[in-house]
Tab-separated table of C-alpha atoms in Angstrom:
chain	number	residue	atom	x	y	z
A	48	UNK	CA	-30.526	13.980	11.476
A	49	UNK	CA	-31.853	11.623	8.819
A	50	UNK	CA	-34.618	14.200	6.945
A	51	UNK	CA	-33.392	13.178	3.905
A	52	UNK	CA	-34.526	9.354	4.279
A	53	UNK	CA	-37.677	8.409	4.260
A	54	UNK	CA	-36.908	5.532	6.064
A	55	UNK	CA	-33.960	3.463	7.610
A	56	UNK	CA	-33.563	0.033	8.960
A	57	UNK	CA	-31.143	-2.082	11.439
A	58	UNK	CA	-30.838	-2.315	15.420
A	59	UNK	CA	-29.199	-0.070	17.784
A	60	UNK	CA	-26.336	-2.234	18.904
A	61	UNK	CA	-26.368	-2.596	23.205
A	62	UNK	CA	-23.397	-3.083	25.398
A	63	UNK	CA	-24.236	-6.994	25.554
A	64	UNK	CA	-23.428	-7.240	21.434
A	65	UNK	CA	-20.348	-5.047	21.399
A	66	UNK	CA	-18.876	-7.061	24.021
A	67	UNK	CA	-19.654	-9.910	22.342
A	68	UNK	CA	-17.684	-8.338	18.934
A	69	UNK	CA	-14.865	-7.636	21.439
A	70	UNK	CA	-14.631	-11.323	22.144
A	71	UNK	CA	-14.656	-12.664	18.730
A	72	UNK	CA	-11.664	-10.267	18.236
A	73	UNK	CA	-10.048	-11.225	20.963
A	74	UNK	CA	-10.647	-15.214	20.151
A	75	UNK	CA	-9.079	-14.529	16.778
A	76	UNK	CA	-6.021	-12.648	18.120
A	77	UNK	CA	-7.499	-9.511	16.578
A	78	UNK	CA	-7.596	-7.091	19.769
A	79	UNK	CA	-4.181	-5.011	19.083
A	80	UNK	CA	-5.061	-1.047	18.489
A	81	UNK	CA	-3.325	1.915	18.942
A	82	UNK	CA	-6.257	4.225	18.938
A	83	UNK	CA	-9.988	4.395	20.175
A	84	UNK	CA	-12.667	7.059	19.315
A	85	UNK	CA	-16.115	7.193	20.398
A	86	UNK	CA	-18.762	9.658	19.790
A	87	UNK	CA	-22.524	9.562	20.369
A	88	UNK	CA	-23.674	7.253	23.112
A	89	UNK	CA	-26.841	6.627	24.266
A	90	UNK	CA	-27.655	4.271	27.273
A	91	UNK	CA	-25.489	4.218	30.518
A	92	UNK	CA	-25.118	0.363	29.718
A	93	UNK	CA	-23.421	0.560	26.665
A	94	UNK	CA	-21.090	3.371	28.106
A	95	UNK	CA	-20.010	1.066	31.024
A	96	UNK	CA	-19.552	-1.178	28.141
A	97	UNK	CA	-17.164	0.839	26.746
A	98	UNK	CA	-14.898	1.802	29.874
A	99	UNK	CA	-14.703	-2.200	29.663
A	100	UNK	CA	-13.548	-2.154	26.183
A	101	UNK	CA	-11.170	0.919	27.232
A	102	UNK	CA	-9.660	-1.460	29.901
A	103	UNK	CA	-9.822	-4.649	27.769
A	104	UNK	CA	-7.671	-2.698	24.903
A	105	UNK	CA	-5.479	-1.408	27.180
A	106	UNK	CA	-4.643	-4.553	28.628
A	107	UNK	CA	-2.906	-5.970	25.112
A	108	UNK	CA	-1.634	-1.736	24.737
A	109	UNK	CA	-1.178	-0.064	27.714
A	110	UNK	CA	-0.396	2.935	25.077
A	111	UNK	CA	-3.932	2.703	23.374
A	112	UNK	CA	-5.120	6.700	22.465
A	113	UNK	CA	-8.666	6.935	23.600
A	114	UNK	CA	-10.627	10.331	22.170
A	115	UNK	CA	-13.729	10.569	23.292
A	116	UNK	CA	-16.426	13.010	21.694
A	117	UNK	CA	-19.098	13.496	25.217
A	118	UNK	CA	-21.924	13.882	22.963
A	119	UNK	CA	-24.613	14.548	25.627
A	120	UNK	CA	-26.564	17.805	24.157
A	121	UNK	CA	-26.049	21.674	23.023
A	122	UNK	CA	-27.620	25.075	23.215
A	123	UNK	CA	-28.547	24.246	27.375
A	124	UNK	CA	-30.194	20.856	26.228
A	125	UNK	CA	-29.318	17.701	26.870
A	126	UNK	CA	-30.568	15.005	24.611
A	127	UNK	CA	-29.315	11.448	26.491
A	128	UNK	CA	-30.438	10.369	29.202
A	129	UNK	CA	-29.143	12.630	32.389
A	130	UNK	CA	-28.135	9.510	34.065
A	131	UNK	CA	-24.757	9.543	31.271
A	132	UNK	CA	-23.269	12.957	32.424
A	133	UNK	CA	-22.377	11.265	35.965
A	134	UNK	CA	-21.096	7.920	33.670
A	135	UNK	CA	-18.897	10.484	31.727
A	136	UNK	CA	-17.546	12.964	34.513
A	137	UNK	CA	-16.557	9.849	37.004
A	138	UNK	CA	-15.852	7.241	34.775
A	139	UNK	CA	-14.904	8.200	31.365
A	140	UNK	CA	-12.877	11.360	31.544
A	141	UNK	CA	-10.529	9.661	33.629
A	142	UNK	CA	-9.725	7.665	31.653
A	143	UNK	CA	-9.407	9.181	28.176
A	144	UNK	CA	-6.310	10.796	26.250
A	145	UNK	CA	-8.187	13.554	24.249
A	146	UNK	CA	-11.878	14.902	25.572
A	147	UNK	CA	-13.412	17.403	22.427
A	148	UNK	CA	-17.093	18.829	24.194
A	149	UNK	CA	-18.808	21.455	22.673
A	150	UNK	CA	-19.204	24.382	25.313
A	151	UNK	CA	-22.790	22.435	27.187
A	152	UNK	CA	-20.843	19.590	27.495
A	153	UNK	CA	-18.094	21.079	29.043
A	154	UNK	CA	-20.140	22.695	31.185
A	155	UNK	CA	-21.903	19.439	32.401
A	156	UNK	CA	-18.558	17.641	32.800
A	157	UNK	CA	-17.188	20.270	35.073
A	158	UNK	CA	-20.022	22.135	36.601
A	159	UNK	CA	-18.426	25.951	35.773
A	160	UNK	CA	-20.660	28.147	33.504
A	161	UNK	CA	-18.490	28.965	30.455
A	162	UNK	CA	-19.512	32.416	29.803
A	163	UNK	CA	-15.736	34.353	28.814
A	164	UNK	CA	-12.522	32.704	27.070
A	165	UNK	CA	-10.875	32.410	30.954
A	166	UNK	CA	-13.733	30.137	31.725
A	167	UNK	CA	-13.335	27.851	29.030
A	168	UNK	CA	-9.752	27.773	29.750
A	169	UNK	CA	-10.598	26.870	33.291
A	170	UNK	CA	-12.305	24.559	32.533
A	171	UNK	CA	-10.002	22.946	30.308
A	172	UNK	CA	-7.796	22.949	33.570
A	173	UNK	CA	-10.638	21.165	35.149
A	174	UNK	CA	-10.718	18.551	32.997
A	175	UNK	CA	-6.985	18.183	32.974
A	176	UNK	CA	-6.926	17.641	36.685
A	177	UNK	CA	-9.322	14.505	35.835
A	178	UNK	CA	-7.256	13.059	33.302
A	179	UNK	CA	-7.092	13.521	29.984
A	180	UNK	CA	-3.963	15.629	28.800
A	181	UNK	CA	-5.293	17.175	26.082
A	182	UNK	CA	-8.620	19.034	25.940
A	183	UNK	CA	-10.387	20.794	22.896
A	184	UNK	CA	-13.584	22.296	23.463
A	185	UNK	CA	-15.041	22.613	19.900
A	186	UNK	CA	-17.201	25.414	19.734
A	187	UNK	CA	-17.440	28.272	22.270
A	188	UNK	CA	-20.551	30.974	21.927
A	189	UNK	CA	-18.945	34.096	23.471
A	190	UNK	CA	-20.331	37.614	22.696
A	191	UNK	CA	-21.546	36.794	19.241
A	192	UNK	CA	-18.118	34.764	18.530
A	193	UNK	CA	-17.454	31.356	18.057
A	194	UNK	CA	-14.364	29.934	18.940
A	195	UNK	CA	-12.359	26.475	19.328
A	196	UNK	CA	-9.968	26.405	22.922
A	197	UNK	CA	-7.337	24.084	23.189
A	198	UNK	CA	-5.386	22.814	26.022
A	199	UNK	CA	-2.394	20.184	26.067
A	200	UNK	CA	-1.079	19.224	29.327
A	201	UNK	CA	2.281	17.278	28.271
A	202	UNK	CA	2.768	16.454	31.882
A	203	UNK	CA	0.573	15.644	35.015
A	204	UNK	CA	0.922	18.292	37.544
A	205	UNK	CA	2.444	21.270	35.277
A	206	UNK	CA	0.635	24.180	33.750
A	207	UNK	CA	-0.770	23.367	29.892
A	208	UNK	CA	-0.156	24.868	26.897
A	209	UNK	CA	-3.359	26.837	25.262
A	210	UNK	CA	-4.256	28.605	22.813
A	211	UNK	CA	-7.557	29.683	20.553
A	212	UNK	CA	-9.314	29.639	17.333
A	213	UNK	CA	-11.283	32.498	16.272
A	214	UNK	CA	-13.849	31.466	13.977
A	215	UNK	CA	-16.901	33.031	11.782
A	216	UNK	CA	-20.327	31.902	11.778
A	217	UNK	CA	-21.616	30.167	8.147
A	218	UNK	CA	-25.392	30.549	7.599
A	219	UNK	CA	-25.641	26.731	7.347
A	220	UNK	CA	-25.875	23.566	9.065
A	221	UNK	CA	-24.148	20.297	8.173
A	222	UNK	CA	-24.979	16.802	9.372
A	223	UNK	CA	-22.062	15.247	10.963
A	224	UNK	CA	-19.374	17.626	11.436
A	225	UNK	CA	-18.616	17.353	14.957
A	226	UNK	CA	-18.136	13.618	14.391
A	227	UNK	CA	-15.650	15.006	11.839
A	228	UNK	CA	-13.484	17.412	14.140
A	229	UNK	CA	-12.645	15.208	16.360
A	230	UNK	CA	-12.148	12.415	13.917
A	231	UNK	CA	-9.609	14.866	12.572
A	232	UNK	CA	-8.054	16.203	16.127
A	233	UNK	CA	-7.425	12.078	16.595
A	234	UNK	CA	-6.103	12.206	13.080
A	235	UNK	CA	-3.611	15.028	13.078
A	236	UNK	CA	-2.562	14.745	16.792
A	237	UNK	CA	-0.891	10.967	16.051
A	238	UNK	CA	0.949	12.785	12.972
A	239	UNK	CA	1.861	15.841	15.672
A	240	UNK	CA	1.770	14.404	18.917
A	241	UNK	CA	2.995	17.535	20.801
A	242	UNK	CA	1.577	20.371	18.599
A	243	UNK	CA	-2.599	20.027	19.462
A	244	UNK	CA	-2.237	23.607	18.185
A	245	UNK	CA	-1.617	22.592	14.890
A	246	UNK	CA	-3.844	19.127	14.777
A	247	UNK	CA	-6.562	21.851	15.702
A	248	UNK	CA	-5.785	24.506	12.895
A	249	UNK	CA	-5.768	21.571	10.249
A	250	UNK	CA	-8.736	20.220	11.650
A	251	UNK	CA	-10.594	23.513	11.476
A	252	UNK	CA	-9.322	24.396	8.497
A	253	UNK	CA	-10.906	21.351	6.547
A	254	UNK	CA	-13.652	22.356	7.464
A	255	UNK	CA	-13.334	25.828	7.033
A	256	UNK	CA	-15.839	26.667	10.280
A	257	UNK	CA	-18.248	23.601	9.633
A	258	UNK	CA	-17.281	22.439	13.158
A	259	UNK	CA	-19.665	24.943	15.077
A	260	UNK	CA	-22.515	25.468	12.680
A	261	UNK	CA	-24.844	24.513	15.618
A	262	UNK	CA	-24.880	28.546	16.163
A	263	UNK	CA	-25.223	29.296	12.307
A	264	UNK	CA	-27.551	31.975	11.227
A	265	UNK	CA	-29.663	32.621	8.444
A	266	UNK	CA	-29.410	36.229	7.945
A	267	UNK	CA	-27.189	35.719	4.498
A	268	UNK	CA	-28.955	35.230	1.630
A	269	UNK	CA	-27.456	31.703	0.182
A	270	UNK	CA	-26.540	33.466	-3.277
A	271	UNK	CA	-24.680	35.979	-1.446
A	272	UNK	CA	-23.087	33.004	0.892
A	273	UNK	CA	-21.529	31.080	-1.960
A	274	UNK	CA	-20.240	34.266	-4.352
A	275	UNK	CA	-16.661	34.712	-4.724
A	276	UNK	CA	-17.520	38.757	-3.535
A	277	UNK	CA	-18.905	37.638	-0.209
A	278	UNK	CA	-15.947	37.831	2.258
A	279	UNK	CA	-15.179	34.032	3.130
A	280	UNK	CA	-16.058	33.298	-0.104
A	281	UNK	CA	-12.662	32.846	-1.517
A	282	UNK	CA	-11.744	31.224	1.309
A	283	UNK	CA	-13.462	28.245	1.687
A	284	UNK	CA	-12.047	24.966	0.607
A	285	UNK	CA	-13.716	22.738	-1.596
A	286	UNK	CA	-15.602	20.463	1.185
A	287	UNK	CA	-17.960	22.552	2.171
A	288	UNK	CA	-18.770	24.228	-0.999
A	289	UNK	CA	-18.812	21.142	-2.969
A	290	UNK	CA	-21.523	20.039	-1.002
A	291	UNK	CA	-23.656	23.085	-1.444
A	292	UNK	CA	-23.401	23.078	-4.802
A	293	UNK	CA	-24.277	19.160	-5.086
A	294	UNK	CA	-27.118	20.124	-3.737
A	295	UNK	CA	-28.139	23.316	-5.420
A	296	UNK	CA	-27.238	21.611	-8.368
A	297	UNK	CA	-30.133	19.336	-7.938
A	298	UNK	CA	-32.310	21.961	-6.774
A	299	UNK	CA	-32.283	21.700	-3.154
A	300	UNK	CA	-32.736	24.327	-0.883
A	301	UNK	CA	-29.612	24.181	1.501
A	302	UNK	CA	-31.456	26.342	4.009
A	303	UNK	CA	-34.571	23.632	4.636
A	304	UNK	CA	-32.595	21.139	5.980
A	305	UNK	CA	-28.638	19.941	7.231
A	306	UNK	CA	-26.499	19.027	4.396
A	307	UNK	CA	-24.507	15.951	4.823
A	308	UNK	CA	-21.361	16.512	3.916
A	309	UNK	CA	-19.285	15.055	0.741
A	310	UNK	CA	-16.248	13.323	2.341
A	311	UNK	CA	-15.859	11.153	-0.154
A	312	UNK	CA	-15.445	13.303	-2.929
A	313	UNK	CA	-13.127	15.652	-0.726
A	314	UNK	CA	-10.644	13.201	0.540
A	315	UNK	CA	-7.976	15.445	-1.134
A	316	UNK	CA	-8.669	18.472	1.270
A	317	UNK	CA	-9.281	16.081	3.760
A	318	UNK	CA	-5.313	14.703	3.612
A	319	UNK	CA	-4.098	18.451	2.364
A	320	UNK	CA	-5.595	21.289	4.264
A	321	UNK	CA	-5.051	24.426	3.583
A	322	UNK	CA	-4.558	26.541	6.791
A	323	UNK	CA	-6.868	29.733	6.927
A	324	UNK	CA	-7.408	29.739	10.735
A	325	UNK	CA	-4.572	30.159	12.764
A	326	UNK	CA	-4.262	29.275	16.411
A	327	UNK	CA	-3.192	32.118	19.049
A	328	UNK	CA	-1.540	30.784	21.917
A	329	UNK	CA	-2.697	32.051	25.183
A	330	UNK	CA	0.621	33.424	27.367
């Protein structure tokens, strides 16, 4: 969302110039990574682009980490073209390490209706059975909750490990938080490769809920939001409320618009999280 620019300039980059870049790389010896993320995406050409850059990558690293973000659409709406969701479920989930959809996406990439916690962890087994050994589905609406569900399968063929993430709504919306999460989940899962419990509680826990404000409401008076006598108050970490109050500082009204939030300024709570949401592993 770019309300708070008047105006912006540059191209949208097709499949035809990113191979290109992957060339030059590759001309200059430059084509060794360890680790691939990808996010918003939105032609079915530059997607095929990417498996192809997937497969180029893994051809100098067979061991290259590929998390992939399905951003497709939220709230029962898609907003790509429909054409990507059959790009994603055949092409691309088979061949990535880490898949983090929201609860729609998850829903388009396995065709089961995620309406209880055992549905999204079936579906999380659904996806597993496609590829990717570890699955976090970001933000699940269930009865008035919101929750995170995480599932690692450390080996093809046996049952996964996963567990859940209660947490509570924030009557706000920031720009660019899901891009964060799983920015994060790649993040913390190289420093704990076999605990995607814990990658996910310090992910979340940056944050401090910012990850499913999609579903925020605005019930909560702002004033009564960002008090130290409001319950989460005392809780949150200094991302989140350092961007508020940049902007109420200036005389904003956080409630008109999305807030982009301050990484810059927060790197410190980005590399030291305090835990405040815990994960609960499912038996």
């Amino acid at each position: 969302m770019l309300s708070g620019y008047p105006t912006f300039k540059g191209q949208v980059l097709n499949g035809q110039q990113l191979w290109e870049l992957i060339e030059g790389l590759e001309a200059n010896d430059l084509l060794y990574y360890t680790h691939l993320l990808t996010g918003y995406i939105g032609s079915v050409s530059f997607l095929n682009t990417v498996l192809k850059v997937v497969e180029k990558l893994r051809s100098v690293n067979p061991k290259v980490t590929y998390v992939c973000d399905p951003v497709m659409g939220d709230e029962g709406k898609l907003y790509v073209p429909p054409e990507l969701v059959l790009v994603y479920r055949e092409k691309v989930v088979p061949v990535a390490s880490m898949l983090t959809p929201n609860q729609f996406e998850a829903e388009q990439l396995t065709g089961l209706r995620i309406v209880s916690e055992a549905d999204g962890r079936e579906a999380c087994k659904i996806l597993h059975a496609a590829g990717p050994p570890k699955v976090v589905i970001t933000s699940i609406n269930i009865d008035g909750n919101l929750l995170l569900i995480g599932s690692h399968q450390k080996e093809k063929g046996q049952s996964s490990e996963q567990f859940k993430i209660l947490i509570p709504k924030i009557p706000a919306y920031f720009t660019g938080t899901g891009d964060l999460v799983t920015a994060l989940l790649l993040g913390w899962s190289n420093k704990y490769p076999d605990n995607l419990d814990k990658a996910a509680e310090l992910a979340v826990s940056t944050l401090q809920c910012s990850c499913v404000l999609e579903y925020a409401s605005y019930t909560i008076p702002f004033k009564e939001v960002y008090s130290l006598d409001w319950p989460l108050g005392k809780n949150w970490k200094a991302l989140l409320q350092r961007t508020v109050n940049d902007y109420l500082s200036t005389g904003f009204d956080p409630q008109t618009s999305s807030l982009e939030i301050r990484l810059i300024q927060s790197q410190d709570d980005i590399r030291n999280p305090q835990v405040k949401f815990k994960a609960e592993k499912y038996n």
